[in-house]
PDB file of C-alpha atoms and ligand atoms in Angstrom:
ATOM      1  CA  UNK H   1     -17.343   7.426  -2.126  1.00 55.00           C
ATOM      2  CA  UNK H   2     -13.941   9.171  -1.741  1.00 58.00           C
ATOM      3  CA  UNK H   3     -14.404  11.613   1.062  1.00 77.00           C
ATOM      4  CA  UNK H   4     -13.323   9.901   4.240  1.00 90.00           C
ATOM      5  CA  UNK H   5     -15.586  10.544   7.236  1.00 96.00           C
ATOM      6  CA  UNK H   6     -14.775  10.761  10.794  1.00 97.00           C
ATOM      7  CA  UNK H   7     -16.861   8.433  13.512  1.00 96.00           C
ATOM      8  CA  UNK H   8     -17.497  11.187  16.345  1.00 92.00           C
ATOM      9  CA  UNK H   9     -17.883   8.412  18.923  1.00 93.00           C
ATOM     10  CA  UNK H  10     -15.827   7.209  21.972  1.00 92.00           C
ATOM     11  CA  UNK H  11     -18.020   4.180  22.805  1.00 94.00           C
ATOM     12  CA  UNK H  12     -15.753   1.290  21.163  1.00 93.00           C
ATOM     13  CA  UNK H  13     -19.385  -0.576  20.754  1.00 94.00           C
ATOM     14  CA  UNK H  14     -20.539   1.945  18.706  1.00 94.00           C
ATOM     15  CA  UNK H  15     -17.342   2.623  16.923  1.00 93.00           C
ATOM     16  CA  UNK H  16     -17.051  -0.658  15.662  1.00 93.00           C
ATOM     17  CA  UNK H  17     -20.886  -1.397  14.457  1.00 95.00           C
ATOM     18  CA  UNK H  18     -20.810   2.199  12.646  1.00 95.00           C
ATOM     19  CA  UNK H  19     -17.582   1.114  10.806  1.00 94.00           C
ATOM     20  CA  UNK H  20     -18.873  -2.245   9.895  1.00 93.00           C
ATOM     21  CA  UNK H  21     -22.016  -0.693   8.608  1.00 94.00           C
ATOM     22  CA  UNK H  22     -20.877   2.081   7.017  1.00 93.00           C
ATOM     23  CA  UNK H  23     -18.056   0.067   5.286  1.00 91.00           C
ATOM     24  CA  UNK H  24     -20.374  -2.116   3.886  1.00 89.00           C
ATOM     25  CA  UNK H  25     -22.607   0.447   2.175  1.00 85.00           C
ATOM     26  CA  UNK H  26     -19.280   1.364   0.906  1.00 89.00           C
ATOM     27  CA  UNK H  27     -18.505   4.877   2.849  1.00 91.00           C
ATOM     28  CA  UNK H  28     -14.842   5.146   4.561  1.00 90.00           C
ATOM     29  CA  UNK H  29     -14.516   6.087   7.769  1.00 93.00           C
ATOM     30  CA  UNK H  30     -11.755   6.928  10.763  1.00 94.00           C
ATOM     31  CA  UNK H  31     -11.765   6.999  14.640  1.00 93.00           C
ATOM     32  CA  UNK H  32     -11.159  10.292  16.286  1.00 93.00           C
ATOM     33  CA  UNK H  33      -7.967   9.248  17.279  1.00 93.00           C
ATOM     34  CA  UNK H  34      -7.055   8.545  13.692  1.00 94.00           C
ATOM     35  CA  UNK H  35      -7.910  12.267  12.712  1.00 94.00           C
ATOM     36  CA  UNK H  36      -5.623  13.226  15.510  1.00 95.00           C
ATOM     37  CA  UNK H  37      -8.754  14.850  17.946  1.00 95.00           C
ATOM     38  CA  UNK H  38      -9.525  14.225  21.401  1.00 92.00           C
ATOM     39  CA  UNK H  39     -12.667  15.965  22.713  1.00 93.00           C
ATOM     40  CA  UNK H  40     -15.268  15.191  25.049  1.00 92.00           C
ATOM     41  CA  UNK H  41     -18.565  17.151  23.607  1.00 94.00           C
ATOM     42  CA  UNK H  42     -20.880  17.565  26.501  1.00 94.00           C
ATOM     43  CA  UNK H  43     -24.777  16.463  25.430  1.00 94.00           C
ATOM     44  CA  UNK H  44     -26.251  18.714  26.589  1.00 95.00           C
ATOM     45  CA  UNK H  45     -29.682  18.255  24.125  1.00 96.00           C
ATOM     46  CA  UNK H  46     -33.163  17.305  25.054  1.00 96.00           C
ATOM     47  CA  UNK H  47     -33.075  15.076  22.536  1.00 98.00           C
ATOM     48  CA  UNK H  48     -30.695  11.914  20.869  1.00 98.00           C
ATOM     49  CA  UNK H  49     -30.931  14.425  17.056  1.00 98.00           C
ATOM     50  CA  UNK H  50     -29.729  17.471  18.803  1.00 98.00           C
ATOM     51  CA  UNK H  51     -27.038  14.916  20.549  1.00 98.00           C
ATOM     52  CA  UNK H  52     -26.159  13.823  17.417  1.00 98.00           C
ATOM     53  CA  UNK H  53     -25.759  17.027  15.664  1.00 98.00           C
ATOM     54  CA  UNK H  54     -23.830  18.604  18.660  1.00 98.00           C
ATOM     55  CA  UNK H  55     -21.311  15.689  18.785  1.00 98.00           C
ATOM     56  CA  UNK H  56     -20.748  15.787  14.338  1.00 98.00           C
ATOM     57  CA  UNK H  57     -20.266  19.650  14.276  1.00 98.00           C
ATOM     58  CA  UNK H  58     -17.217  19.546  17.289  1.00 98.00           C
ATOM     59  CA  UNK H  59     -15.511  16.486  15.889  1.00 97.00           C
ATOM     60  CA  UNK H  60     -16.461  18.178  12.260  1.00 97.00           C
ATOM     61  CA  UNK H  61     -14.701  21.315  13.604  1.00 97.00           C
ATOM     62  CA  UNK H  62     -12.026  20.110  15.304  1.00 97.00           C
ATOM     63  CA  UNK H  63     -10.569  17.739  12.561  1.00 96.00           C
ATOM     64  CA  UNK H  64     -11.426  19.585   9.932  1.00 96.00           C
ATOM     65  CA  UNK H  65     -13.511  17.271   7.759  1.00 96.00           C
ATOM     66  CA  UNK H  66     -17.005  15.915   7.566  1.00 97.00           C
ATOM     67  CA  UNK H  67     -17.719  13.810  10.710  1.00 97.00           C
ATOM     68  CA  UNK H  68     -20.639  11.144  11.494  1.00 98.00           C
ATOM     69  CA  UNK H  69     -21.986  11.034  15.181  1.00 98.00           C
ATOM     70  CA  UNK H  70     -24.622   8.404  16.264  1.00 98.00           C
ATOM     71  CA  UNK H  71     -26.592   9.378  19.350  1.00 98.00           C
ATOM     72  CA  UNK H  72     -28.652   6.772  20.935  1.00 98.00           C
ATOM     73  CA  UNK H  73     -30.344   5.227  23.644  1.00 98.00           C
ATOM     74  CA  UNK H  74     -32.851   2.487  25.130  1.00 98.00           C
ATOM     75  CA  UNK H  75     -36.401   4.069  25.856  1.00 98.00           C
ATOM     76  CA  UNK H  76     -38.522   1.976  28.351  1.00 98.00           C
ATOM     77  CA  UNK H  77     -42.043   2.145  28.649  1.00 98.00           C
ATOM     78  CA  UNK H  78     -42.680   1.427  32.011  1.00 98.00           C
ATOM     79  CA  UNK H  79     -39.844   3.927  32.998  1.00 98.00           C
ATOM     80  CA  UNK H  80     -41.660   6.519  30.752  1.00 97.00           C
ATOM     81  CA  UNK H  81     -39.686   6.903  27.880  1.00 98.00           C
ATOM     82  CA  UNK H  82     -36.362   6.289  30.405  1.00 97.00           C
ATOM     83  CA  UNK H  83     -33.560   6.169  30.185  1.00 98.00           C
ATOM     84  CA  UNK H  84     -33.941   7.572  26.455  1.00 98.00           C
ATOM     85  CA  UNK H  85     -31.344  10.594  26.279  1.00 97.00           C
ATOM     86  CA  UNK H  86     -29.125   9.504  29.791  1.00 97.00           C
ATOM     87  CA  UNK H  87     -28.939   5.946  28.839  1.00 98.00           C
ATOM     88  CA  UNK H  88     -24.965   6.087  28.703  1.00 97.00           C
ATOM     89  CA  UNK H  89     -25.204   7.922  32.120  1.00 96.00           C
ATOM     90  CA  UNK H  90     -28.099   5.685  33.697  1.00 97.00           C
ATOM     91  CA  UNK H  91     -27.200   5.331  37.559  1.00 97.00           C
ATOM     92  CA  UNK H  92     -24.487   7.470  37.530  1.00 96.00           C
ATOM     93  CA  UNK H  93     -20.637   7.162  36.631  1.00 93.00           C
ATOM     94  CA  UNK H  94     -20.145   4.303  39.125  1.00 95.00           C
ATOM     95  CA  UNK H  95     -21.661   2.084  36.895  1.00 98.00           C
ATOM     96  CA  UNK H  96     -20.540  -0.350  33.453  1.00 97.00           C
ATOM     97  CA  UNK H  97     -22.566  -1.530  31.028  1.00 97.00           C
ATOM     98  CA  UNK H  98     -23.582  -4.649  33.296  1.00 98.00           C
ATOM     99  CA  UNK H  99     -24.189  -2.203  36.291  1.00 98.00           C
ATOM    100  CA  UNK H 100     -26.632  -0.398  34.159  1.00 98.00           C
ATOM    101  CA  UNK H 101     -27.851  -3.795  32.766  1.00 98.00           C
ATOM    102  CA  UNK H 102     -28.816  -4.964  36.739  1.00 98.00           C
ATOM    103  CA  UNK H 103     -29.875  -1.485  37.492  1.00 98.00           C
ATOM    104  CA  UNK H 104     -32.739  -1.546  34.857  1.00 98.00           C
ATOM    105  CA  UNK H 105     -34.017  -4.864  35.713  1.00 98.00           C
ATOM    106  CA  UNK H 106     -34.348  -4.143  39.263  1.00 98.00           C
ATOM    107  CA  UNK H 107     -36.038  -0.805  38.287  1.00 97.00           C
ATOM    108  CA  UNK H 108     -37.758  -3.496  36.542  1.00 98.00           C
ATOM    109  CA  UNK H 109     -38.920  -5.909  39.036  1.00 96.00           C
ATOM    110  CA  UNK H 110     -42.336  -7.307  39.095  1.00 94.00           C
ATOM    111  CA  UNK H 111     -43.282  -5.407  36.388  1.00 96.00           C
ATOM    112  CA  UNK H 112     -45.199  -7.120  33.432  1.00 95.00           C
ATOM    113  CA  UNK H 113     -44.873  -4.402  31.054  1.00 96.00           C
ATOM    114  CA  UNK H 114     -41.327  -5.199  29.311  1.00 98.00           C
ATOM    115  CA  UNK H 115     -42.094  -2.893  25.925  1.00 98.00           C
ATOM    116  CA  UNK H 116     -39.207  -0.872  25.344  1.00 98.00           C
ATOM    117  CA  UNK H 117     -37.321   0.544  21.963  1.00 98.00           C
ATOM    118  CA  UNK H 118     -33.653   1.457  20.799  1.00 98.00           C
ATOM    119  CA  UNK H 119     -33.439   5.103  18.738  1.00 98.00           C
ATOM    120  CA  UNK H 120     -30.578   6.061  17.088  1.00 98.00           C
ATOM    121  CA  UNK H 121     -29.972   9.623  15.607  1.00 98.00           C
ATOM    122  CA  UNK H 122     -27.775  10.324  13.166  1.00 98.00           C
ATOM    123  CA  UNK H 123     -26.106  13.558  12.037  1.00 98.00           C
ATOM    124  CA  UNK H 124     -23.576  14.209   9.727  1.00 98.00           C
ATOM    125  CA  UNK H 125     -21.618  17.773   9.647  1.00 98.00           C
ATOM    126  CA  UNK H 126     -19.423  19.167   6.465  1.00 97.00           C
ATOM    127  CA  UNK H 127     -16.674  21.456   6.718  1.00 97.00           C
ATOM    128  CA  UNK H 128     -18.472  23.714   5.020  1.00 97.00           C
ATOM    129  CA  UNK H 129     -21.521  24.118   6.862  1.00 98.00           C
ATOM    130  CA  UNK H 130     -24.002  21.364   5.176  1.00 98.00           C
ATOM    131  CA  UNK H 131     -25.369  19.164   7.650  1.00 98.00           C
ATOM    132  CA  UNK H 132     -27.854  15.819   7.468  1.00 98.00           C
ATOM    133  CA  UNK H 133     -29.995  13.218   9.618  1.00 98.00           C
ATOM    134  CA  UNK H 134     -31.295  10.397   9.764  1.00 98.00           C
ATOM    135  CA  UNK H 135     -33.089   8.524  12.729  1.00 98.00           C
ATOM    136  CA  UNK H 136     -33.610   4.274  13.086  1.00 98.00           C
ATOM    137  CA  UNK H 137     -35.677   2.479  15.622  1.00 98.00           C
ATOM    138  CA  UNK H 138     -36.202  -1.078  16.991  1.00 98.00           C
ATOM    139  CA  UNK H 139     -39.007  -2.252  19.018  1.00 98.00           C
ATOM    140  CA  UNK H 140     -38.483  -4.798  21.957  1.00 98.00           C
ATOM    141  CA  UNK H 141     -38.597  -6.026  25.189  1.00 98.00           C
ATOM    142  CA  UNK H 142     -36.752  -5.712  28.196  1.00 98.00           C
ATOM    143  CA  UNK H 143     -35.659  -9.736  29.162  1.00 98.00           C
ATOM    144  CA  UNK H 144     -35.917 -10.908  32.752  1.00 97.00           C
ATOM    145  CA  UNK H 145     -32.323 -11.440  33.432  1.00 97.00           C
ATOM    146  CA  UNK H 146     -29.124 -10.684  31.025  1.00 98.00           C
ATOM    147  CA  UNK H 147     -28.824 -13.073  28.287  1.00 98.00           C
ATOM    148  CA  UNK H 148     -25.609 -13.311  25.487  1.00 98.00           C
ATOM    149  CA  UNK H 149     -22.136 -11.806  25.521  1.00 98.00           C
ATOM    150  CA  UNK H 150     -22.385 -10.074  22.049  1.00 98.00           C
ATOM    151  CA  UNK H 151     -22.560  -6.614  21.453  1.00 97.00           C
ATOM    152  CA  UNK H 152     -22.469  -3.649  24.481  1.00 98.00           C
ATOM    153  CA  UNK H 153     -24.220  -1.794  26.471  1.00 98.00           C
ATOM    154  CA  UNK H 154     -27.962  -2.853  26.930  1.00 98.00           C
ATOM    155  CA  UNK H 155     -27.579  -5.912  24.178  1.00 98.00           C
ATOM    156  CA  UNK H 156     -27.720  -8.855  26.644  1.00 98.00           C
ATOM    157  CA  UNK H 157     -31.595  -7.028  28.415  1.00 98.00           C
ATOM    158  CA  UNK H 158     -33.145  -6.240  24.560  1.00 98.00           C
ATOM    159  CA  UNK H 159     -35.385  -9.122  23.967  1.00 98.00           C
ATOM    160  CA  UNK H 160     -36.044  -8.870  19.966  1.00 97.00           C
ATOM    161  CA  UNK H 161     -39.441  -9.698  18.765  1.00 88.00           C
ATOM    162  CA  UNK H 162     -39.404 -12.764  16.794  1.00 90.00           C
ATOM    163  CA  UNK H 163     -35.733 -13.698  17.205  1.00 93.00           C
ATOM    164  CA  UNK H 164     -36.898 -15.561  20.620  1.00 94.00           C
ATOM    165  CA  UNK H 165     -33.158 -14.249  21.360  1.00 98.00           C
ATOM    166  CA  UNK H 166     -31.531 -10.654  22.912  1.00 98.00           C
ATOM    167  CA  UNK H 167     -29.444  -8.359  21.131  1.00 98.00           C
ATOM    168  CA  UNK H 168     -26.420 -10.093  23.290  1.00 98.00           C
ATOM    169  CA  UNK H 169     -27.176 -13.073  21.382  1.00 98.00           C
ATOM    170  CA  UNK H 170     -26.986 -12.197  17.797  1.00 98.00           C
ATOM    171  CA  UNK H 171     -23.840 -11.692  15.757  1.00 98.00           C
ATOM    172  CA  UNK H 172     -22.778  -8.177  15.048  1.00 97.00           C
ATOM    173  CA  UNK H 173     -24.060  -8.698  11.571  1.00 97.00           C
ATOM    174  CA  UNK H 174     -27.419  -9.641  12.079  1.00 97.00           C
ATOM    175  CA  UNK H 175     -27.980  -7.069  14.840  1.00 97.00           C
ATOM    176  CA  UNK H 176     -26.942  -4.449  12.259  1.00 97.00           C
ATOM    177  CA  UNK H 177     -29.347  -5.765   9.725  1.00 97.00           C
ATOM    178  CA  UNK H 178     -32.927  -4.881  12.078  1.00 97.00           C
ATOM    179  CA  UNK H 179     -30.725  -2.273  14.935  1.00 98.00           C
ATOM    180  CA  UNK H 180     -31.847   1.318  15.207  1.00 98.00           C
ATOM    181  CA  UNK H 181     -28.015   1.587  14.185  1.00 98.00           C
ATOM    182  CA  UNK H 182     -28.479  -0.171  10.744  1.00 97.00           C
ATOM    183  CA  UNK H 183     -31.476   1.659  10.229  1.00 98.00           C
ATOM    184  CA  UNK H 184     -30.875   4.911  11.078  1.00 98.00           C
ATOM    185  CA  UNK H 185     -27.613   4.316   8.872  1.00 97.00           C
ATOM    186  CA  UNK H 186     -29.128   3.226   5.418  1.00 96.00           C
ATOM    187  CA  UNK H 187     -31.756   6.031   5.586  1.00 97.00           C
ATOM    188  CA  UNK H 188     -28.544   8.490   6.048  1.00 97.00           C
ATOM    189  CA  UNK H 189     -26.205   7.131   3.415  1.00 95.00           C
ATOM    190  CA  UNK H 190     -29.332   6.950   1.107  1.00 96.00           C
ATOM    191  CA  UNK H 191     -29.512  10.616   1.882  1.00 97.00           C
ATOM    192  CA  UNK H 192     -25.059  10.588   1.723  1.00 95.00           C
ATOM    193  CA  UNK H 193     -25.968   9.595  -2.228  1.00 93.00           C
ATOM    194  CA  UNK H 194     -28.398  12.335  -3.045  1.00 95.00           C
ATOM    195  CA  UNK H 195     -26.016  15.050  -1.090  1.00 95.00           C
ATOM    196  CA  UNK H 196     -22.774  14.075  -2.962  1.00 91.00           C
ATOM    197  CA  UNK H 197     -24.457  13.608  -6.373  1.00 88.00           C
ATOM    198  CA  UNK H 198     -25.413  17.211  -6.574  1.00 81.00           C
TER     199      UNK H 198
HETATM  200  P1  ITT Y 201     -20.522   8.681  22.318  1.00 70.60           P
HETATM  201  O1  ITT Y 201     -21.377   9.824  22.804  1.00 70.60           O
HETATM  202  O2  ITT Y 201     -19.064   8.951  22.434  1.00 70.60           O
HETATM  203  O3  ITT Y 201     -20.927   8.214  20.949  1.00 70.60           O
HETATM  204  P2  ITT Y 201     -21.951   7.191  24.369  1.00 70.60           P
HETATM  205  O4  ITT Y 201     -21.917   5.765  24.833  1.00 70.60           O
HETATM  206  O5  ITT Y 201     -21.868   8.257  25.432  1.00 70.60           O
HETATM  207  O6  ITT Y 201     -20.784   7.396  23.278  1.00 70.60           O
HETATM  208  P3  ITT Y 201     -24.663   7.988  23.776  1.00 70.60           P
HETATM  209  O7  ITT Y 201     -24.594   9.228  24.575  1.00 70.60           O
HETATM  210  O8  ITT Y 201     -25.355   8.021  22.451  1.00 70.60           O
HETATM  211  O9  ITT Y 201     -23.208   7.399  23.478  1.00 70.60           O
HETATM  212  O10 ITT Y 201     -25.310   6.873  24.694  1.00 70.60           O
HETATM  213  C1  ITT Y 201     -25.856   5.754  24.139  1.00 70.60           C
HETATM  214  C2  ITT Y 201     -26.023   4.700  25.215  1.00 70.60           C
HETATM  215  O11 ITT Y 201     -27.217   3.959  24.920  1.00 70.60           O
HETATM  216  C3  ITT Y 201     -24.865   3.701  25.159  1.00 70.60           C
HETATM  217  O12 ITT Y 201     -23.835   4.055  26.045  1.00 70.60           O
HETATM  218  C4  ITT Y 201     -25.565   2.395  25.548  1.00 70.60           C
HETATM  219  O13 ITT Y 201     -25.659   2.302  26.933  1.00 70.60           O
HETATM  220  C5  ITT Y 201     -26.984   2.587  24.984  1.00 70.60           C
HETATM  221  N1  ITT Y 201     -27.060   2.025  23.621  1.00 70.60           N
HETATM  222  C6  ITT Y 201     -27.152   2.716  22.446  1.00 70.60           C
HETATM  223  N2  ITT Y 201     -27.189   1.880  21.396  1.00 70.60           N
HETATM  224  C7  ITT Y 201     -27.097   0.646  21.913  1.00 70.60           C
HETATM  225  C8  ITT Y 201     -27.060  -0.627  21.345  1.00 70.60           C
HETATM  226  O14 ITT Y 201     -27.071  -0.808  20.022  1.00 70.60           O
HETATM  227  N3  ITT Y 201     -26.971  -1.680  22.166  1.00 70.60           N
HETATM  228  C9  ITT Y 201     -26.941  -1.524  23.496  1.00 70.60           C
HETATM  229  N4  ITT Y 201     -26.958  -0.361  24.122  1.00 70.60           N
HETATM  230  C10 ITT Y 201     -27.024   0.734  23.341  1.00 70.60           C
END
């Protein structure tokens, strides 16, 4: 595919998974500083599409050509669904990714249901208007205590079913290939295909 795309994310985590991903399905992509724009979009959706789609039609806007945002976050059963749409903003701007980490295990404590899933929203906005979507999901477990150094945010706390390992402790690549990320992703370049065939 020729068009480039622009990644409508600040979080370097992100930034760098989306790149790897979307390079390998063979779509090119630049940071917003790249395109030359520096917004902050303020989320203010109920939910991690509307995010999405928000966040792709400023950057889309503002640099003048199509632009991919990812909106995402960990939902916890136990904490009803929580933090879902505030994950990046979980305990307030005193906190880093390890704050939040600590935070959500103490929220945690005692508590024997650990069931908990990543979403990720996609949405992809055109210059001219066309928009599309995709969504990606990944069912877990919230660990006891922070395990791995890989990845960002709540990686080292997402216990993966079957891999006996977190999210911190798998390789960027084989996170990708079961993440809400890598999901959410495929379905939209899948979608990319049919959109720039016609
Ligand atoms: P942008 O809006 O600039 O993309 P952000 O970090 O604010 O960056 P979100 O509003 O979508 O992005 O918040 C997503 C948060 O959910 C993110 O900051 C992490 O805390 C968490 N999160 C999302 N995907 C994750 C993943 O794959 N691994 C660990 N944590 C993740």
């Amino acid at each position: 595919m020729s068009e480039k795309f622009v990644l409508a994310t600040h979080n370097s985590g992100k930034l760098s998974e989306m790149r790897d991903i979307l390079a390998a399905l063979g779509v090119q992509v630049i940071s917003p500083a790249e395109a030359g724009v520096d917004i902050e979009v303020e989320e203010t959706g109920s939910t991690f599409a509307e995010n999405a789609m928000l966040k792709a039609k400023a950057i889309c806007e503002a640099a003048g050509l199509p632009a991919i945002a990812d909106d995402s976050g960990l939902c916890v059963d136990a904490l009803n669904g929580g933090p879902g749409v505030y994950s990046a903003r979980y305990g307030g701007e005193g906190l880093d990714d390890r704050g939040r980490c600590m935070l959500l295990l103490e929220g945690l404590r005692g508590q024997t249901t650990r069931a908990a899933h990543f979403s990720c929203a996609v949405a992809c906005a055109f210059p001219n208007g066309d928009t599309l979507t995709a969504e990606g999901r990944c069912d877990g477990a919230i660990a006891f205590a922070p395990i791995g150094t890989e990845g960002f945010g709540y990686d080292p706390v997402f216990l993966v079913p079957g891999k006996g390992k977190t999210f911190g402790q798998l390789s960027a690549e084989e996170k990708s290939a079961i993440s809400h990320r890598g999901k959410a992703l495929a379905a939209f370049v899948e979608k990319l295909g049919t959109y720039l065939k016609k």
